[in-house]
Amino acid sequence: MRVLFDSFTVLAVSAGAVFFLAGTVGLLRFPDSLSRLHALTKADNLGLGLVVLGLLPQATGPLVALKLITVWLLAQLAGAIVTQLVARAVRRENQEA
Amino acid sequence: MAEFLIAAAGFVLAMVALGLARILRGPGDADRMMAAQLLGTGGIAALLLLAAGTDVPAAVDAALTLALLAAFVAVAFVNNAPRTDAAERRATDG
């Protein structure tokens, strides 16, 4: 049983790390701001989501698992709001330029 | 298992450090803001991984706090971004 949890953790955390890599490379390589924002949110949501998912079986107690999920929900909420606000700021800048 | 988690935390931090290069190169303020946002999220992920890797439950609380604060960074940025909207400029110039 333990091995099943550990292998699941390794898989999910490495998938999360791959999304962080993809998001970072996207942030550096993409031509304009809005596509960079698109790449960034992938790293945010999926990277962190998969890392948290992978850490759930490692949690020592139900409270810690609940706290992990809370962190992920907060990051989701923050990511969603931030993306909209920054996109509006970018659009406003483009209108002037 | 613990070594893998700590290695993953190191990898995520390396990615975030790579992403910070966008702050140097970023043409607009928004691009720099994105790198700061990535730093916040990467920091949260690394903290969580370290919490599990080194069995320090307090690090999860630190990640919780960082998750809370990461949102306010961007709100502050958008609020203080130069108000160059045409309507607002007319309002302020009038």
mmCIF file of N, CA and C in Angstrom, chain B residues 1 10-11 14 16 18 22-24 36 42 53 56-57 62 65-66 70 73 81 85 92:
data_model
loop_
_atom_site.group_PDB
_atom_site.id
_atom_site.type_symbol
_atom_site.label_atom_id
_atom_site.label_comp_id
_atom_site.label_asym_id
_atom_site.label_seq_id
_atom_site.Cartn_x
_atom_site.Cartn_y
_atom_site.Cartn_z
ATOM 1 N N MET B 1 12.216 8.584 -0.424
ATOM 2 C CA MET B 1 11.024 9.422 -0.670
ATOM 3 C C MET B 1 11.314 10.877 -0.324
ATOM 4 N N GLY B 10 13.881 21.633 -5.010
ATOM 5 C CA GLY B 10 15.003 22.335 -5.624
ATOM 6 C C GLY B 10 14.737 22.613 -7.087
ATOM 7 N N PHE B 11 14.137 21.633 -7.773
ATOM 8 C CA PHE B 11 13.853 21.812 -9.200
ATOM 9 C C PHE B 11 12.860 22.947 -9.412
ATOM 10 N N ALA B 14 14.542 26.151 -8.967
ATOM 11 C CA ALA B 14 15.385 26.473 -10.126
ATOM 12 C C ALA B 14 14.527 27.040 -11.245
ATOM 13 N N VAL B 16 11.736 28.645 -10.920
ATOM 14 C CA VAL B 16 11.311 30.005 -10.566
ATOM 15 C C VAL B 16 12.455 30.965 -10.786
ATOM 16 N N LEU B 18 14.779 30.684 -12.941
ATOM 17 C CA LEU B 18 14.840 30.886 -14.397
ATOM 18 C C LEU B 18 13.776 31.884 -14.819
ATOM 19 N N ARG B 22 12.739 36.906 -16.530
ATOM 20 C CA ARG B 22 11.753 37.739 -17.229
ATOM 21 C C ARG B 22 11.700 39.131 -16.601
ATOM 22 N N ILE B 23 12.008 39.254 -15.341
ATOM 23 C CA ILE B 23 11.973 40.583 -14.711
ATOM 24 C C ILE B 23 13.039 41.463 -15.355
ATOM 25 N N LEU B 24 14.215 40.901 -15.648
ATOM 26 C CA LEU B 24 15.275 41.726 -16.255
ATOM 27 C C LEU B 24 14.879 42.114 -17.668
ATOM 28 N N ALA B 36 6.848 37.831 -10.789
ATOM 29 C CA ALA B 36 6.664 37.869 -9.335
ATOM 30 C C ALA B 36 5.574 36.887 -8.917
ATOM 31 N N GLY B 42 5.693 29.375 -7.123
ATOM 32 C CA GLY B 42 6.807 28.429 -6.999
ATOM 33 C C GLY B 42 7.261 28.315 -5.565
ATOM 34 N N GLY B 53 8.984 16.755 2.671
ATOM 35 C CA GLY B 53 10.282 16.087 2.600
ATOM 36 C C GLY B 53 10.989 16.050 3.935
ATOM 37 N N VAL B 56 8.400 18.820 8.385
ATOM 38 C CA VAL B 56 8.245 20.009 9.234
ATOM 39 C C VAL B 56 6.843 20.537 8.955
ATOM 40 N N PRO B 57 5.839 20.208 9.771
ATOM 41 C CA PRO B 57 4.466 20.640 9.440
ATOM 42 C C PRO B 57 4.295 22.152 9.440
ATOM 43 N N ALA B 62 3.441 28.140 6.627
ATOM 44 C CA ALA B 62 4.145 29.222 5.926
ATOM 45 C C ALA B 62 3.639 29.307 4.487
ATOM 46 N N THR B 65 0.367 31.059 4.377
ATOM 47 C CA THR B 65 0.501 32.518 4.467
ATOM 48 C C THR B 65 0.960 33.095 3.137
ATOM 49 N N LEU B 66 1.936 32.429 2.529
ATOM 50 C CA LEU B 66 2.443 32.926 1.238
ATOM 51 C C LEU B 66 1.338 32.907 0.195
ATOM 52 N N ALA B 70 0.284 36.226 -1.876
ATOM 53 C CA ALA B 70 0.618 36.289 -3.308
ATOM 54 C C ALA B 70 -0.452 37.051 -4.069
ATOM 55 N N VAL B 73 -0.130 40.976 -4.009
ATOM 56 C CA VAL B 73 0.932 41.610 -4.794
ATOM 57 C C VAL B 73 0.352 42.152 -6.090
ATOM 58 N N ALA B 81 -0.973 50.789 -11.033
ATOM 59 C CA ALA B 81 -0.504 50.937 -12.423
ATOM 60 C C ALA B 81 -0.921 52.327 -12.891
ATOM 61 N N ASP B 85 -5.955 55.199 -18.653
ATOM 62 C CA ASP B 85 -7.169 54.935 -19.451
ATOM 63 C C ASP B 85 -7.667 56.267 -20.017
ATOM 64 N N THR B 92 -9.032 63.268 -15.271
ATOM 65 C CA THR B 92 -8.019 63.952 -14.436
ATOM 66 C C THR B 92 -7.582 65.256 -15.091
#
